[in-house]
Amino acid sequence: MTVLYEDERIIVVDKPHFLATMPRGMWYRQTALIRLREQYGEEAIVPAHRLDRLTAGVLVFVRDPACRGAYQMLFQERRAMKTYECLAPLAPVRRPRFGTVEWLEAPRPFPLLRRSRIVKNRGVLQAFEEPGVVNAETLIERDGLAGGASEGRGLAKYTLRPRTGKTHQLRVHMNSLGLPIAGDVFYPVLRPLRAWDDYSQPLQLVARTLSFIDPVTGAARSFRSRIPLGCVAPGPDDVDHDLNHASPLECCI
């Protein structure tokens, strides 16, 4: 993993696709947490927040036990500002079954605000939307065409700004609009899972930026992932492969 920043309190990494944040199920040593503990020789390191195994991007860890609560509450209280980028179909927005869509610059289709109620049951792989009190909000912008795309076909790049943090929120909201994120094996339908060591088709979703006011020092912090969209990602064992210097031929964005 590329380390984007470190000081005596935190370590900020650029997590690749296919690497879990912390041990769960079959994943133990090949997780971001255990890698950092081994790399630094510090057993006190813990994550301040999490990213899904299939999502790449900026991830913060706390190395000073005295500061754990301050940084973890920063994320639990939604005081950290996050933006994500993804590749998804270039297509008209479909009216979702549940929740609302607010076009913020009508008649332009984007940006839009997607609001709904999302539920994720334990032991079930997919989250779903249902009627009820809204608990998930995402601001969605379309930034331009992906390589080889043209109006009405192909892929576009989208910027996603979650205002809440429900499980699979971005994937569910994009899918509900008829714009499932490229490489998603959960939505719109659950596909047969690929072999655990098949890294050929990563989910095209990156936690691109993260900014916050440091709860300990009061300094403004801002970090940006350098993992490009549209690449055939290496597996988590390919630690020598430098994603920060991918050639133009490797990327479509």
mmCIF file of C-alpha atoms in Angstrom:
data_model
loop_
_atom_site.group_PDB
_atom_site.id
_atom_site.type_symbol
_atom_site.label_atom_id
_atom_site.label_comp_id
_atom_site.label_asym_id
_atom_site.label_seq_id
_atom_site.Cartn_x
_atom_site.Cartn_y
_atom_site.Cartn_z
ATOM 1 C CA MET A 1 0.000 0.000 0.000
ATOM 2 C CA THR A 2 1.127 3.514 -0.731
ATOM 3 C CA VAL A 3 1.361 5.621 2.429
ATOM 4 C CA LEU A 4 -0.061 9.059 1.665
ATOM 5 C CA TYR A 5 0.712 10.602 5.060
ATOM 6 C CA GLU A 6 1.905 9.697 8.515
ATOM 7 C CA ASP A 7 2.686 11.376 11.812
ATOM 8 C CA GLU A 8 2.899 10.216 15.417
ATOM 9 C CA ARG A 9 -0.894 9.781 15.592
ATOM 10 C CA ILE A 10 -2.219 8.551 12.212
ATOM 11 C CA ILE A 11 -1.202 6.725 9.032
ATOM 12 C CA VAL A 12 -3.163 7.408 5.822
ATOM 13 C CA VAL A 13 -2.888 4.799 3.058
ATOM 14 C CA ASP A 14 -4.093 4.381 -0.514
ATOM 15 C CA LYS A 15 -5.803 0.991 -0.200
ATOM 16 C CA PRO A 16 -5.921 -1.100 -3.388
ATOM 17 C CA HIS A 17 -8.928 -3.032 -4.619
ATOM 18 C CA PHE A 18 -9.393 -6.557 -3.238
ATOM 19 C CA LEU A 19 -7.705 -5.800 0.106
ATOM 20 C CA ALA A 20 -9.960 -5.925 3.175
ATOM 21 C CA THR A 21 -9.575 -3.198 5.783
ATOM 22 C CA MET A 22 -9.316 -5.612 8.720
ATOM 23 C CA PRO A 23 -9.492 -9.364 9.380
ATOM 24 C CA ARG A 24 -12.823 -11.026 8.651
ATOM 25 C CA GLY A 25 -13.700 -14.515 7.503
ATOM 26 C CA MET A 26 -10.889 -15.980 5.398
ATOM 27 C CA TRP A 27 -8.981 -12.688 5.328
ATOM 28 C CA TYR A 28 -6.391 -12.151 8.049
ATOM 29 C CA ARG A 29 -2.807 -11.474 7.075
ATOM 30 C CA GLN A 30 -3.770 -10.079 3.654
ATOM 31 C CA THR A 31 -5.650 -7.125 5.126
ATOM 32 C CA ALA A 32 -4.665 -3.483 5.349
ATOM 33 C CA LEU A 33 -4.589 -3.560 9.158
ATOM 34 C CA ILE A 34 -2.304 -6.577 9.535
ATOM 35 C CA ARG A 35 -0.011 -5.349 6.765
ATOM 36 C CA LEU A 36 0.459 -2.024 8.544
ATOM 37 C CA ARG A 37 1.062 -3.658 11.919
ATOM 38 C CA GLU A 38 3.737 -5.878 10.374
ATOM 39 C CA GLN A 39 5.285 -3.053 8.354
ATOM 40 C CA TYR A 40 5.607 -0.698 11.327
ATOM 41 C CA GLY A 41 5.924 -3.269 14.097
ATOM 42 C CA GLU A 42 3.112 -1.544 15.997
ATOM 43 C CA GLU A 43 0.323 -3.740 17.351
ATOM 44 C CA ALA A 44 -1.630 -0.694 18.565
ATOM 45 C CA ILE A 45 -2.585 0.425 15.025
ATOM 46 C CA VAL A 46 -6.363 0.352 14.416
ATOM 47 C CA PRO A 47 -8.590 1.654 11.586
ATOM 48 C CA ALA A 48 -10.397 4.952 12.112
ATOM 49 C CA HIS A 49 -13.035 3.858 9.564
ATOM 50 C CA ARG A 50 -13.460 1.153 6.919
ATOM 51 C CA LEU A 51 -13.618 0.616 3.181
ATOM 52 C CA ASP A 52 -15.153 -2.460 1.580
ATOM 53 C CA ARG A 53 -12.671 -5.044 0.337
ATOM 54 C CA LEU A 54 -13.678 -4.296 -3.267
ATOM 55 C CA THR A 55 -13.407 -0.501 -2.921
ATOM 56 C CA ALA A 56 -10.031 1.231 -3.264
ATOM 57 C CA GLY A 57 -8.898 4.597 -1.958
ATOM 58 C CA VAL A 58 -8.032 6.754 1.038
ATOM 59 C CA LEU A 59 -8.122 4.956 4.389
ATOM 60 C CA VAL A 60 -7.048 6.313 7.793
ATOM 61 C CA PHE A 61 -5.465 4.319 10.623
ATOM 62 C CA VAL A 62 -4.721 5.477 14.176
ATOM 63 C CA ARG A 63 -1.379 4.497 15.703
ATOM 64 C CA ASP A 64 -1.602 6.366 19.044
ATOM 65 C CA PRO A 65 -4.025 4.592 21.436
ATOM 66 C CA ALA A 66 -4.677 7.856 23.269
ATOM 67 C CA CYS A 67 -6.124 9.350 20.067
ATOM 68 C CA ARG A 68 -8.293 6.455 18.895
ATOM 69 C CA GLY A 69 -11.560 7.838 20.160
ATOM 70 C CA ALA A 70 -10.982 11.293 18.694
ATOM 71 C CA TYR A 71 -10.354 10.017 15.152
ATOM 72 C CA GLN A 72 -12.977 7.284 15.215
ATOM 73 C CA MET A 73 -15.640 9.747 16.413
ATOM 74 C CA LEU A 74 -14.620 12.040 13.552
ATOM 75 C CA PHE A 75 -15.988 9.411 11.146
ATOM 76 C CA GLN A 76 -18.871 8.184 13.282
ATOM 77 C CA GLU A 77 -20.192 11.735 13.567
ATOM 78 C CA ARG A 78 -19.792 12.328 9.812
ATOM 79 C CA ARG A 79 -17.377 15.240 10.275
ATOM 80 C CA ALA A 80 -15.027 13.910 7.582
ATOM 81 C CA MET A 81 -15.847 14.933 4.000
ATOM 82 C CA LYS A 82 -15.544 12.117 1.434
ATOM 83 C CA THR A 83 -15.801 11.995 -2.339
ATOM 84 C CA TYR A 84 -15.808 8.847 -4.425
ATOM 85 C CA GLU A 85 -15.366 8.324 -8.153
ATOM 86 C CA CYS A 86 -16.808 5.486 -10.190
ATOM 87 C CA LEU A 87 -17.402 4.261 -13.725
ATOM 88 C CA ALA A 88 -21.008 3.456 -14.608
ATOM 89 C CA PRO A 89 -23.207 3.321 -17.726
ATOM 90 C CA LEU A 90 -23.735 6.454 -19.752
ATOM 91 C CA ALA A 91 -27.531 6.243 -19.838
ATOM 92 C CA PRO A 92 -30.679 8.163 -18.870
ATOM 93 C CA VAL A 93 -31.533 8.105 -15.181
ATOM 94 C CA ARG A 94 -34.210 5.560 -14.345
ATOM 95 C CA ARG A 95 -36.867 6.514 -11.790
ATOM 96 C CA PRO A 96 -36.186 4.416 -8.677
ATOM 97 C CA ARG A 97 -38.830 2.264 -7.042
ATOM 98 C CA PHE A 98 -38.343 3.769 -3.568
ATOM 99 C CA GLY A 99 -37.102 7.089 -2.279
ATOM 100 C CA THR A 100 -36.663 10.338 -4.177
ATOM 101 C CA VAL A 101 -34.489 11.989 -6.814
ATOM 102 C CA GLU A 102 -33.975 15.753 -6.730
ATOM 103 C CA TRP A 103 -32.494 17.370 -9.821
ATOM 104 C CA LEU A 104 -30.411 20.250 -8.477
ATOM 105 C CA GLU A 105 -29.885 22.088 -11.776
ATOM 106 C CA ALA A 106 -32.993 21.094 -13.743
ATOM 107 C CA PRO A 107 -33.468 20.471 -16.616
ATOM 108 C CA ARG A 108 -29.895 19.112 -16.508
ATOM 109 C CA PRO A 109 -29.894 15.453 -15.363
ATOM 110 C CA PHE A 110 -26.899 16.026 -13.054
ATOM 111 C CA PRO A 111 -26.083 16.847 -10.353
ATOM 112 C CA LEU A 112 -28.849 15.068 -8.476
ATOM 113 C CA LEU A 113 -29.571 14.166 -4.876
ATOM 114 C CA ARG A 114 -30.656 10.576 -4.243
ATOM 115 C CA ARG A 115 -32.468 9.864 -0.961
ATOM 116 C CA SER A 116 -33.916 6.565 0.251
ATOM 117 C CA ARG A 117 -34.084 4.037 3.066
ATOM 118 C CA ILE A 118 -31.443 1.279 2.763
ATOM 119 C CA VAL A 119 -31.482 -1.925 4.812
ATOM 120 C CA LYS A 120 -28.709 -4.542 5.040
ATOM 121 C CA ASN A 121 -29.632 -7.749 6.860
ATOM 122 C CA ARG A 122 -26.937 -9.779 8.562
ATOM 123 C CA GLY A 123 -25.935 -12.825 6.530
ATOM 124 C CA VAL A 124 -27.424 -11.462 3.291
ATOM 125 C CA LEU A 125 -24.951 -10.222 0.689
ATOM 126 C CA GLN A 126 -27.115 -7.529 -0.909
ATOM 127 C CA ALA A 127 -28.591 -4.438 0.698
ATOM 128 C CA PHE A 128 -32.002 -3.256 -0.473
ATOM 129 C CA GLU A 129 -34.251 -0.213 -0.450
ATOM 130 C CA GLU A 130 -37.682 -0.121 1.167
ATOM 131 C CA PRO A 131 -40.379 2.428 2.051
ATOM 132 C CA GLY A 132 -39.833 4.309 5.278
ATOM 133 C CA VAL A 133 -37.775 7.007 6.938
ATOM 134 C CA VAL A 134 -34.850 8.089 4.754
ATOM 135 C CA ASN A 135 -31.473 7.005 6.140
ATOM 136 C CA ALA A 136 -29.228 7.363 3.061
ATOM 137 C CA GLU A 137 -28.383 10.421 0.946
ATOM 138 C CA THR A 138 -25.928 10.708 -1.952
ATOM 139 C CA LEU A 139 -25.085 13.667 -4.170
ATOM 140 C CA ILE A 140 -24.239 12.365 -7.667
ATOM 141 C CA GLU A 141 -22.483 14.262 -10.453
ATOM 142 C CA ARG A 142 -21.532 13.082 -13.932
ATOM 143 C CA ASP A 143 -18.054 14.262 -14.920
ATOM 144 C CA GLY A 144 -17.572 13.078 -18.498
ATOM 145 C CA LEU A 145 -17.171 10.122 -20.803
ATOM 146 C CA ALA A 146 -14.855 7.227 -20.205
ATOM 147 C CA GLY A 147 -12.478 6.206 -22.956
ATOM 148 C CA GLY A 148 -14.297 4.844 -26.011
ATOM 149 C CA ALA A 149 -17.703 6.038 -24.831
ATOM 150 C CA SER A 150 -20.137 8.169 -26.783
ATOM 151 C CA GLU A 151 -23.479 9.703 -25.876
ATOM 152 C CA GLY A 152 -25.972 6.926 -25.256
ATOM 153 C CA ARG A 153 -23.501 4.044 -24.876
ATOM 154 C CA GLY A 154 -20.399 3.058 -22.968
ATOM 155 C CA LEU A 155 -19.305 4.308 -19.557
ATOM 156 C CA ALA A 156 -19.100 7.680 -17.864
ATOM 157 C CA LYS A 157 -17.210 8.858 -14.798
ATOM 158 C CA TYR A 158 -19.319 9.933 -11.820
ATOM 159 C CA THR A 159 -18.431 11.726 -8.601
ATOM 160 C CA LEU A 160 -20.354 10.544 -5.545
ATOM 161 C CA ARG A 161 -20.620 12.539 -2.318
ATOM 162 C CA PRO A 162 -22.293 10.462 0.412
ATOM 163 C CA ARG A 163 -24.012 12.416 3.170
ATOM 164 C CA THR A 164 -24.635 9.256 5.176
ATOM 165 C CA GLY A 165 -22.758 5.978 5.502
ATOM 166 C CA LYS A 166 -25.037 2.971 5.038
ATOM 167 C CA THR A 167 -23.559 -0.347 3.897
ATOM 168 C CA HIS A 168 -23.330 -0.507 0.064
ATOM 169 C CA GLN A 169 -25.000 2.902 -0.112
ATOM 170 C CA LEU A 170 -23.217 4.132 -3.244
ATOM 171 C CA ARG A 171 -23.668 0.856 -5.095
ATOM 172 C CA VAL A 172 -27.369 0.623 -4.186
ATOM 173 C CA HIS A 173 -28.097 4.235 -5.111
ATOM 174 C CA MET A 174 -26.325 4.036 -8.466
ATOM 175 C CA ASN A 175 -28.048 0.758 -9.302
ATOM 176 C CA SER A 176 -31.464 2.147 -8.361
ATOM 177 C CA LEU A 177 -30.981 4.843 -11.007
ATOM 178 C CA GLY A 178 -30.225 2.240 -13.674
ATOM 179 C CA LEU A 179 -26.508 3.045 -13.449
ATOM 180 C CA PRO A 180 -24.835 0.053 -11.742
ATOM 181 C CA ILE A 181 -21.129 0.592 -11.067
ATOM 182 C CA ALA A 182 -18.870 -1.260 -13.508
ATOM 183 C CA GLY A 183 -17.420 -4.456 -12.083
ATOM 184 C CA ASP A 184 -20.077 -4.811 -9.376
ATOM 185 C CA VAL A 185 -20.885 -8.485 -8.766
ATOM 186 C CA PHE A 186 -23.672 -7.679 -6.255
ATOM 187 C CA TYR A 187 -25.882 -5.240 -8.183
ATOM 188 C CA PRO A 188 -28.197 -5.274 -10.063
ATOM 189 C CA VAL A 189 -28.143 -9.051 -9.597
ATOM 190 C CA LEU A 190 -25.889 -11.245 -7.515
ATOM 191 C CA ARG A 191 -23.458 -12.886 -9.918
ATOM 192 C CA PRO A 192 -21.509 -16.063 -9.249
ATOM 193 C CA LEU A 193 -18.545 -14.987 -7.159
ATOM 194 C CA ARG A 194 -15.194 -15.182 -8.881
ATOM 195 C CA ALA A 195 -12.285 -17.090 -7.390
ATOM 196 C CA TRP A 196 -10.804 -15.289 -4.386
ATOM 197 C CA ASP A 197 -7.530 -14.753 -6.280
ATOM 198 C CA ASP A 198 -9.139 -13.417 -9.485
ATOM 199 C CA TYR A 199 -8.212 -9.726 -9.518
ATOM 200 C CA SER A 200 -8.913 -9.122 -13.208
ATOM 201 C CA GLN A 201 -12.158 -7.130 -12.902
ATOM 202 C CA PRO A 202 -12.078 -4.711 -9.959
ATOM 203 C CA LEU A 203 -15.127 -2.776 -8.870
ATOM 204 C CA GLN A 204 -14.717 0.621 -10.529
ATOM 205 C CA LEU A 205 -15.161 2.585 -7.307
ATOM 206 C CA VAL A 206 -12.443 4.624 -5.580
ATOM 207 C CA ALA A 207 -12.624 6.667 -2.375
ATOM 208 C CA ARG A 208 -10.928 9.575 -4.110
ATOM 209 C CA THR A 209 -10.660 12.351 -1.520
ATOM 210 C CA LEU A 210 -10.933 12.695 2.229
ATOM 211 C CA SER A 211 -10.734 15.922 4.201
ATOM 212 C CA PHE A 212 -11.300 16.850 7.839
ATOM 213 C CA ILE A 213 -10.191 19.114 10.651
ATOM 214 C CA ASP A 214 -7.705 17.160 12.734
ATOM 215 C CA PRO A 215 -9.454 16.570 16.091
ATOM 216 C CA VAL A 216 -6.136 16.694 17.976
ATOM 217 C CA THR A 217 -4.194 19.523 16.322
ATOM 218 C CA GLY A 218 -6.987 21.518 14.660
ATOM 219 C CA ALA A 219 -5.110 21.438 11.340
ATOM 220 C CA ALA A 220 -6.981 21.039 8.049
ATOM 221 C CA ARG A 221 -6.177 17.653 6.496
ATOM 222 C CA SER A 222 -6.853 16.674 2.889
ATOM 223 C CA PHE A 223 -5.825 13.482 1.087
ATOM 224 C CA ARG A 224 -6.325 12.217 -2.457
ATOM 225 C CA SER A 225 -6.107 8.671 -3.806
ATOM 226 C CA ARG A 226 -3.881 8.175 -6.829
ATOM 227 C CA ILE A 227 -5.406 4.824 -7.823
ATOM 228 C CA PRO A 228 -6.832 5.290 -11.339
ATOM 229 C CA LEU A 229 -10.188 4.072 -12.552
ATOM 230 C CA GLY A 230 -10.395 1.727 -15.504
ATOM 231 C CA CYS A 231 -7.254 -0.271 -14.762
ATOM 232 C CA VAL A 232 -6.924 -4.024 -14.526
ATOM 233 C CA ALA A 233 -5.841 -4.028 -10.907
ATOM 234 C CA PRO A 234 -3.058 -6.206 -9.493
ATOM 235 C CA GLY A 235 -3.851 -8.597 -6.707
ATOM 236 C CA PRO A 236 -3.111 -7.713 -3.091
ATOM 237 C CA ASP A 237 0.053 -9.836 -3.221
ATOM 238 C CA ASP A 238 1.536 -7.677 -6.003
ATOM 239 C CA VAL A 239 3.013 -5.158 -3.579
ATOM 240 C CA ASP A 240 5.762 -4.055 -5.970
ATOM 241 C CA HIS A 241 3.372 -2.949 -8.697
ATOM 242 C CA ASP A 242 3.176 0.866 -8.650
ATOM 243 C CA LEU A 243 -0.389 1.973 -9.329
ATOM 244 C CA ASN A 244 0.651 5.597 -9.014
ATOM 245 C CA HIS A 245 2.536 5.459 -12.312
ATOM 246 C CA ALA A 246 0.181 3.458 -14.537
ATOM 247 C CA SER A 247 0.722 4.214 -18.191
ATOM 248 C CA PRO A 248 -2.057 5.766 -20.297
ATOM 249 C CA LEU A 249 -2.541 2.417 -21.997
ATOM 250 C CA GLU A 250 -3.490 0.836 -18.688
ATOM 251 C CA CYS A 251 -6.303 3.268 -17.936
ATOM 252 C CA CYS A 252 -9.451 4.459 -19.622
ATOM 253 C CA ILE A 253 -9.809 7.532 -17.376
#
